[in-house]
């Protein structure tokens, strides 16, 4: 028998049972659920990742909706990606799968731009040097990095986030020219900076591998704020060791939360713990959208007509639309679409 999982309960007499596998930022998402007669159970286990046994014990035999890890009539990721969900299985059992696009575009692009600047100017190395008490005074050769002005930036996956990153990198007084590359290899060979923003599926798994790394410039900068398995991390570690002027900025990892052996020791790698969406407004907005996806399915609401325009759901001074912000398998489940 599975060990009971610790929970925090809101509105214990609510008609609809909604489970959140993790505590989420803010309180608006909680209030929106309990105002609509939901009993909300929030897992308070001190675990980053719940086991299958934990999830079964948490959710039990009857549940109307889940935020976090899938089961029930409706499920929503607190993320824009949903490669962690077996959507085909969800379709088979009639489970609506929600995600949270439109709210984390600028925040994620901002971190990608920050990692680019940090890698180019060797900011993390300089910070460690300073904290270690090694700074004796200014020297001409101390932490010389790359000037980004005039360099070629390549974006692989120019969707919402990739396009926002490109706008940030192009912001300045110098006139900008751009072109659509004929192939990924052209981007790899010509760009000084490459930022990865594709979805993760069978076609993008290990998109950047040993062969493609070898095509890049020896002093190039590679940024990944998309999904870890887009890069063959073992090949990346070898490439960084062989090319000390090559730099990388990573927010995601192939075997997250673990890094491949050797990566943490490399000075030409900047690694941060999946914080691309980590602004207060963005994370609270993601929690709100995830909750409203589940609530909308429970209430029988239609799917919002445009997942790129989620602002009406995020306005704290107004009641959100009677719709699910974003259901990725809405078409497969033949769910109605809002006419608003």
CSV table of C-alpha atoms in Angstrom, one decimal:
chain,number,residue,atom,x,y,z
A,1,UNK,CA,0.0,0.0,0.0
A,2,UNK,CA,1.3,3.4,-1.0
A,3,UNK,CA,2.5,5.7,1.8
A,4,UNK,CA,0.1,8.7,2.2
A,5,UNK,CA,1.2,12.0,0.6
A,6,UNK,CA,1.1,15.2,2.6
A,7,UNK,CA,-1.3,17.8,1.3
A,8,UNK,CA,-2.7,21.3,2.0
A,9,UNK,CA,-6.5,21.5,1.4
A,10,UNK,CA,-8.4,24.6,0.3
A,11,UNK,CA,-12.3,24.6,0.3
A,12,UNK,CA,-12.6,21.1,1.6
A,13,UNK,CA,-16.3,20.9,0.8
A,14,UNK,CA,-15.9,21.9,-2.8
A,15,UNK,CA,-17.9,20.0,-5.5
A,16,UNK,CA,-14.9,19.4,-7.9
A,17,UNK,CA,-11.7,17.8,-6.7
A,18,UNK,CA,-8.5,19.4,-8.2
A,19,UNK,CA,-5.0,18.3,-7.3
A,20,UNK,CA,-1.8,20.2,-7.7
A,21,UNK,CA,1.3,18.1,-7.5
A,22,UNK,CA,3.3,21.1,-6.4
A,23,UNK,CA,2.8,24.4,-4.7
A,24,UNK,CA,2.7,27.2,-7.3
A,25,UNK,CA,3.4,31.0,-7.0
A,26,UNK,CA,0.8,33.5,-6.0
A,27,UNK,CA,-2.8,33.0,-4.7
A,28,UNK,CA,-4.9,34.1,-7.7
A,29,UNK,CA,-4.9,30.6,-9.2
A,30,UNK,CA,-6.1,29.2,-5.8
A,31,UNK,CA,-8.9,31.8,-5.5
A,32,UNK,CA,-10.1,31.2,-9.0
A,33,UNK,CA,-10.5,27.5,-8.3
A,34,UNK,CA,-12.2,27.7,-4.9
A,35,UNK,CA,-14.5,30.5,-6.1
A,36,UNK,CA,-15.8,28.0,-8.6
A,37,UNK,CA,-16.6,25.3,-6.0
A,38,UNK,CA,-13.4,23.3,-6.3
A,39,UNK,CA,-11.8,21.4,-3.5
A,40,UNK,CA,-8.1,22.1,-4.0
A,41,UNK,CA,-5.4,19.7,-2.7
A,42,UNK,CA,-1.8,20.9,-3.0
A,43,UNK,CA,1.0,18.4,-2.5
A,44,UNK,CA,3.4,19.6,0.2
A,45,UNK,CA,5.9,16.7,-0.1
A,46,UNK,CA,9.5,17.9,0.1
A,47,UNK,CA,10.3,16.3,-3.2
A,48,UNK,CA,11.2,17.9,-6.5
A,49,UNK,CA,9.9,14.9,-8.5
A,50,UNK,CA,7.2,12.7,-7.3
A,51,UNK,CA,7.4,8.9,-7.9
A,52,UNK,CA,4.6,7.0,-9.7
A,53,UNK,CA,3.6,5.6,-6.3
A,54,UNK,CA,3.4,9.2,-4.9
A,55,UNK,CA,1.2,10.3,-7.7
A,56,UNK,CA,-1.2,7.4,-7.4
A,57,UNK,CA,-1.5,8.0,-3.7
A,58,UNK,CA,-2.0,11.7,-4.2
A,59,UNK,CA,-4.6,11.5,-6.9
A,60,UNK,CA,-6.5,8.3,-5.8
A,61,UNK,CA,-9.4,6.8,-7.6
A,62,UNK,CA,-11.5,9.9,-8.5
A,63,UNK,CA,-10.2,13.3,-9.5
A,64,UNK,CA,-11.6,16.0,-11.7
A,65,UNK,CA,-8.4,17.8,-12.7
A,66,UNK,CA,-4.7,17.8,-12.1
A,67,UNK,CA,-2.1,20.5,-12.3
A,68,UNK,CA,1.4,19.1,-12.6
A,69,UNK,CA,1.4,15.4,-13.5
A,70,UNK,CA,-1.3,13.8,-15.6
A,71,UNK,CA,-4.4,12.0,-14.5
A,72,UNK,CA,-8.1,12.9,-14.2
A,73,UNK,CA,-10.5,14.5,-16.7
A,74,UNK,CA,-8.2,17.5,-17.3
A,75,UNK,CA,-4.5,18.1,-16.8
A,76,UNK,CA,-2.4,21.2,-17.3
A,77,UNK,CA,1.3,21.6,-17.4
A,78,UNK,CA,2.7,24.8,-15.8
A,79,UNK,CA,4.8,25.2,-18.9
A,80,UNK,CA,4.5,25.9,-22.6
A,81,UNK,CA,6.1,22.6,-23.6
A,82,UNK,CA,4.3,19.3,-23.2
A,83,UNK,CA,6.9,16.7,-24.3
A,84,UNK,CA,6.6,15.2,-20.8
A,85,UNK,CA,3.0,14.2,-21.6
A,86,UNK,CA,1.8,11.2,-23.6
A,87,UNK,CA,-0.7,13.1,-25.6
A,88,UNK,CA,-1.9,10.0,-27.5
A,89,UNK,CA,-2.7,8.3,-24.2
A,90,UNK,CA,-4.5,11.4,-23.1
A,91,UNK,CA,-6.5,11.4,-26.3
A,92,UNK,CA,-7.4,7.7,-25.8
A,93,UNK,CA,-8.8,8.4,-22.3
A,94,UNK,CA,-10.4,11.7,-23.1
A,95,UNK,CA,-8.0,13.8,-20.9
A,96,UNK,CA,-7.6,17.4,-22.0
A,97,UNK,CA,-4.0,18.5,-21.9
A,98,UNK,CA,-3.4,22.2,-21.2
A,99,UNK,CA,-0.2,24.3,-21.4
A,100,UNK,CA,0.7,27.9,-20.7
A,101,UNK,CA,1.9,29.7,-23.8
A,102,UNK,CA,1.9,33.5,-24.3
A,103,UNK,CA,2.9,34.4,-20.8
A,104,UNK,CA,6.6,33.4,-20.7
A,105,UNK,CA,7.8,34.6,-24.1
A,106,UNK,CA,9.6,37.7,-23.1
A,107,UNK,CA,10.9,36.3,-19.9
A,108,UNK,CA,12.5,33.3,-21.6
A,109,UNK,CA,13.9,35.4,-24.4
A,110,UNK,CA,15.3,37.7,-21.8
A,111,UNK,CA,17.2,34.9,-20.1
A,112,UNK,CA,18.6,33.7,-23.4
A,113,UNK,CA,19.8,37.2,-24.1
A,114,UNK,CA,21.3,37.4,-20.6
A,115,UNK,CA,23.2,34.1,-21.0
A,116,UNK,CA,24.5,35.4,-24.4
A,117,UNK,CA,25.9,38.5,-22.8
A,118,UNK,CA,27.3,36.6,-19.8
A,119,UNK,CA,29.0,34.1,-22.0
A,120,UNK,CA,30.4,36.7,-24.4
A,121,UNK,CA,31.8,38.9,-21.6
A,122,UNK,CA,32.8,36.0,-19.2
A,123,UNK,CA,30.8,37.5,-16.4
A,124,UNK,CA,30.5,34.3,-14.3
A,125,UNK,CA,34.2,33.7,-14.5
A,126,UNK,CA,34.9,37.3,-13.5
A,127,UNK,CA,32.5,37.0,-10.6
A,128,UNK,CA,34.2,33.9,-9.3
A,129,UNK,CA,37.6,35.5,-9.7
A,130,UNK,CA,36.5,38.5,-7.7
A,131,UNK,CA,34.9,36.4,-4.9
A,132,UNK,CA,38.1,34.3,-4.6
A,133,UNK,CA,40.1,37.5,-3.7
A,134,UNK,CA,42.3,37.2,-6.8
A,135,UNK,CA,41.7,40.7,-8.1
A,136,UNK,CA,44.9,42.8,-7.6
A,137,UNK,CA,44.0,45.6,-10.0
A,138,UNK,CA,43.2,46.3,-13.6
A,139,UNK,CA,45.2,44.6,-16.3
A,140,UNK,CA,44.8,44.8,-20.1
A,141,UNK,CA,44.3,41.1,-20.6
A,142,UNK,CA,42.0,40.4,-17.6
A,143,UNK,CA,38.9,38.5,-18.7
A,144,UNK,CA,38.9,39.7,-22.3
A,145,UNK,CA,35.7,38.5,-24.0
A,146,UNK,CA,33.8,39.1,-27.2
A,147,UNK,CA,32.1,42.3,-28.3
A,148,UNK,CA,28.6,41.4,-29.6
A,149,UNK,CA,28.4,44.5,-31.9
A,150,UNK,CA,28.7,43.4,-35.5
A,151,UNK,CA,28.4,39.7,-34.8
A,152,UNK,CA,26.0,37.4,-36.6
A,153,UNK,CA,23.3,35.9,-34.4
A,154,UNK,CA,21.6,32.7,-35.5
A,155,UNK,CA,18.2,31.7,-34.2
A,156,UNK,CA,17.1,28.1,-34.6
A,157,UNK,CA,13.3,27.8,-33.9
A,158,UNK,CA,12.0,31.3,-34.6
A,159,UNK,CA,8.7,30.9,-33.0
A,160,UNK,CA,7.4,33.3,-30.2
A,161,UNK,CA,10.4,33.0,-28.0
A,162,UNK,CA,13.0,32.8,-30.7
A,163,UNK,CA,11.6,35.9,-32.4
A,164,UNK,CA,11.5,37.8,-29.1
A,165,UNK,CA,15.2,36.9,-28.6
A,166,UNK,CA,16.1,38.1,-32.0
A,167,UNK,CA,14.4,41.4,-31.4
A,168,UNK,CA,16.3,41.8,-28.1
A,169,UNK,CA,19.6,41.0,-29.7
A,170,UNK,CA,18.9,43.4,-32.6
A,171,UNK,CA,17.9,46.3,-30.4
A,172,UNK,CA,20.5,49.2,-30.8
A,173,UNK,CA,21.6,52.1,-33.0
A,174,UNK,CA,23.4,50.0,-35.6
A,175,UNK,CA,21.3,49.1,-38.6
A,176,UNK,CA,20.4,45.4,-38.7
A,177,UNK,CA,20.3,43.1,-41.7
A,178,UNK,CA,18.7,39.7,-41.5
A,179,UNK,CA,18.0,36.7,-43.8
A,180,UNK,CA,16.3,33.3,-43.6
A,181,UNK,CA,19.0,30.6,-43.8
A,182,UNK,CA,18.7,27.9,-46.4
A,183,UNK,CA,19.7,25.2,-43.9
A,184,UNK,CA,20.6,24.6,-40.3
A,185,UNK,CA,24.2,24.0,-41.4
A,186,UNK,CA,24.4,27.5,-42.9
A,187,UNK,CA,23.4,28.9,-39.6
A,188,UNK,CA,25.9,26.8,-37.7
A,189,UNK,CA,28.8,27.8,-40.1
A,190,UNK,CA,28.1,31.5,-40.3
A,191,UNK,CA,26.8,32.6,-36.9
A,192,UNK,CA,28.9,33.8,-34.1
A,193,UNK,CA,26.0,33.3,-31.6
A,194,UNK,CA,23.4,30.6,-31.9
A,195,UNK,CA,20.3,30.4,-29.7
A,196,UNK,CA,18.2,27.3,-29.7
A,197,UNK,CA,14.4,27.6,-29.4
A,198,UNK,CA,12.8,24.6,-31.1
A,199,UNK,CA,10.2,22.3,-29.7
A,200,UNK,CA,11.4,18.9,-28.5
A,201,UNK,CA,10.2,15.9,-30.6
A,202,UNK,CA,11.7,13.1,-32.6
A,203,UNK,CA,13.1,15.5,-35.2
A,204,UNK,CA,14.9,17.7,-32.7
A,205,UNK,CA,16.3,15.2,-30.3
A,206,UNK,CA,20.1,15.7,-30.4
A,207,UNK,CA,19.6,18.3,-33.1
A,208,UNK,CA,23.0,19.7,-32.0
A,209,UNK,CA,25.4,16.7,-32.0
A,210,UNK,CA,29.1,16.1,-32.5
A,211,UNK,CA,28.9,16.6,-36.2
A,212,UNK,CA,27.0,19.9,-36.0
A,213,UNK,CA,29.1,21.2,-33.2
A,214,UNK,CA,32.2,20.7,-35.5
A,215,UNK,CA,30.6,23.0,-38.1
A,216,UNK,CA,30.5,25.9,-35.7
A,217,UNK,CA,33.1,28.6,-35.3
A,218,UNK,CA,35.8,27.8,-32.7
A,219,UNK,CA,34.8,30.9,-30.7
A,220,UNK,CA,31.1,30.7,-31.2
A,221,UNK,CA,28.5,31.0,-28.4
A,222,UNK,CA,25.7,28.4,-28.1
A,223,UNK,CA,22.6,29.2,-25.9
A,224,UNK,CA,19.9,26.7,-25.0
A,225,UNK,CA,16.7,27.8,-23.2
A,226,UNK,CA,14.4,25.3,-25.0
A,227,UNK,CA,14.7,21.7,-23.9
A,228,UNK,CA,17.8,19.8,-22.8
A,229,UNK,CA,17.7,16.8,-25.1
A,230,UNK,CA,17.9,19.2,-28.1
A,231,UNK,CA,21.7,19.0,-27.5
A,232,UNK,CA,23.8,15.9,-27.2
A,233,UNK,CA,25.3,16.9,-23.9
A,234,UNK,CA,28.1,14.3,-23.9
A,235,UNK,CA,29.2,15.6,-27.3
A,236,UNK,CA,29.0,19.2,-26.0
A,237,UNK,CA,31.2,18.4,-23.0
A,238,UNK,CA,33.9,17.0,-25.3
A,239,UNK,CA,33.6,20.0,-27.7
A,240,UNK,CA,34.0,22.4,-24.8
A,241,UNK,CA,37.1,20.6,-23.6
A,242,UNK,CA,38.6,20.6,-27.0
A,243,UNK,CA,37.7,24.2,-27.8
A,244,UNK,CA,38.3,26.4,-24.8
A,245,UNK,CA,37.2,29.6,-26.6
A,246,UNK,CA,33.8,28.0,-27.5
A,247,UNK,CA,31.2,29.1,-24.9
A,248,UNK,CA,27.8,27.8,-24.0
A,249,UNK,CA,24.9,29.1,-21.8
A,250,UNK,CA,22.5,26.4,-20.6
A,251,UNK,CA,19.2,26.7,-18.8
A,252,UNK,CA,18.1,23.1,-19.5
A,253,UNK,CA,19.8,19.8,-19.5
A,254,UNK,CA,19.5,16.4,-21.1
A,255,UNK,CA,19.0,14.4,-17.9
A,256,UNK,CA,17.5,17.2,-15.8
A,257,UNK,CA,18.1,17.9,-13.0
A,258,UNK,CA,21.5,16.2,-13.5
A,259,UNK,CA,24.3,17.4,-15.8
A,260,UNK,CA,26.5,15.1,-17.8
A,261,UNK,CA,29.8,14.3,-16.2
A,262,UNK,CA,32.4,17.1,-16.7
A,263,UNK,CA,30.0,19.9,-17.6
A,264,UNK,CA,30.0,21.5,-14.1
A,265,UNK,CA,33.8,21.8,-14.1
A,266,UNK,CA,34.1,23.7,-17.4
A,267,UNK,CA,34.8,27.4,-17.2
A,268,UNK,CA,33.5,28.0,-20.7
A,269,UNK,CA,30.0,26.8,-19.7
A,270,UNK,CA,27.4,28.9,-17.9
A,271,UNK,CA,24.7,26.7,-16.3
A,272,UNK,CA,21.6,27.9,-14.5
A,273,UNK,CA,18.7,25.8,-13.0
A,274,UNK,CA,15.9,26.1,-15.5
A,275,UNK,CA,15.0,29.6,-14.6
A,276,UNK,CA,14.0,31.0,-18.0
A,277,UNK,CA,10.4,31.7,-16.9
A,278,UNK,CA,11.4,32.7,-13.3
A,279,UNK,CA,10.0,36.2,-13.0
A,280,UNK,CA,7.2,36.8,-10.4
A,281,UNK,CA,4.7,38.0,-13.0
A,282,UNK,CA,5.4,35.1,-15.4
A,283,UNK,CA,5.3,32.3,-12.9
A,284,UNK,CA,2.1,33.6,-11.2
A,285,UNK,CA,0.6,34.0,-14.7
A,286,UNK,CA,1.6,30.4,-15.6
A,287,UNK,CA,-0.1,29.1,-12.4
A,288,UNK,CA,-3.2,31.1,-13.3
A,289,UNK,CA,-3.4,29.7,-16.9
A,290,UNK,CA,-2.8,26.1,-15.7
A,291,UNK,CA,-5.6,26.4,-13.1
A,292,UNK,CA,-8.0,27.9,-15.7
A,293,UNK,CA,-7.2,25.2,-18.2
A,294,UNK,CA,-8.3,22.6,-15.6
A,295,UNK,CA,-11.3,24.7,-14.4
A,296,UNK,CA,-12.5,25.3,-17.9
A,297,UNK,CA,-12.6,21.7,-18.8
A,298,UNK,CA,-14.4,20.8,-15.5
A,299,UNK,CA,-17.0,23.5,-16.2
A,300,UNK,CA,-17.4,22.5,-19.9
A,301,UNK,CA,-16.1,25.8,-21.2
A,302,UNK,CA,-14.9,26.1,-24.8
A,303,UNK,CA,-11.2,26.5,-25.7
A,304,UNK,CA,-9.9,30.0,-26.1
A,305,UNK,CA,-9.7,31.0,-29.8
A,306,UNK,CA,-6.1,32.2,-29.7
A,307,UNK,CA,-3.5,30.8,-27.2
A,308,UNK,CA,-1.1,33.6,-28.2
A,309,UNK,CA,-3.4,36.2,-26.7
A,310,UNK,CA,-3.9,35.2,-23.1
A,311,UNK,CA,-3.9,38.7,-21.6
A,312,UNK,CA,-7.6,38.6,-20.7
A,313,UNK,CA,-6.9,35.7,-18.3
A,314,UNK,CA,-4.1,37.5,-16.6
A,315,UNK,CA,-6.0,40.7,-15.7
A,316,UNK,CA,-6.3,40.6,-11.9
A,317,UNK,CA,-8.9,43.3,-11.9
A,318,UNK,CA,-11.4,41.5,-14.1
A,319,UNK,CA,-13.1,38.1,-14.2
A,320,UNK,CA,-11.3,35.8,-16.7
A,321,UNK,CA,-13.2,34.6,-19.8
A,322,UNK,CA,-15.3,31.5,-19.6
A,323,UNK,CA,-12.8,29.5,-21.6
A,324,UNK,CA,-9.8,27.2,-21.4
A,325,UNK,CA,-6.7,29.3,-22.2
A,326,UNK,CA,-4.8,26.6,-24.1
A,327,UNK,CA,-5.7,22.9,-24.7
A,328,UNK,CA,-3.1,21.3,-26.9
A,329,UNK,CA,-5.2,18.3,-27.9
A,330,UNK,CA,-8.5,20.2,-28.3
A,331,UNK,CA,-8.8,19.2,-32.0
A,332,UNK,CA,-8.3,15.5,-31.2
A,333,UNK,CA,-10.9,15.6,-28.5
A,334,UNK,CA,-13.3,17.7,-30.7
A,335,UNK,CA,-13.6,20.4,-28.0
A,336,UNK,CA,-15.6,23.5,-29.0
A,337,UNK,CA,-13.7,26.8,-29.6
A,338,UNK,CA,-14.7,30.1,-28.1
A,339,UNK,CA,-16.2,32.6,-30.5
A,340,UNK,CA,-15.0,35.7,-28.5
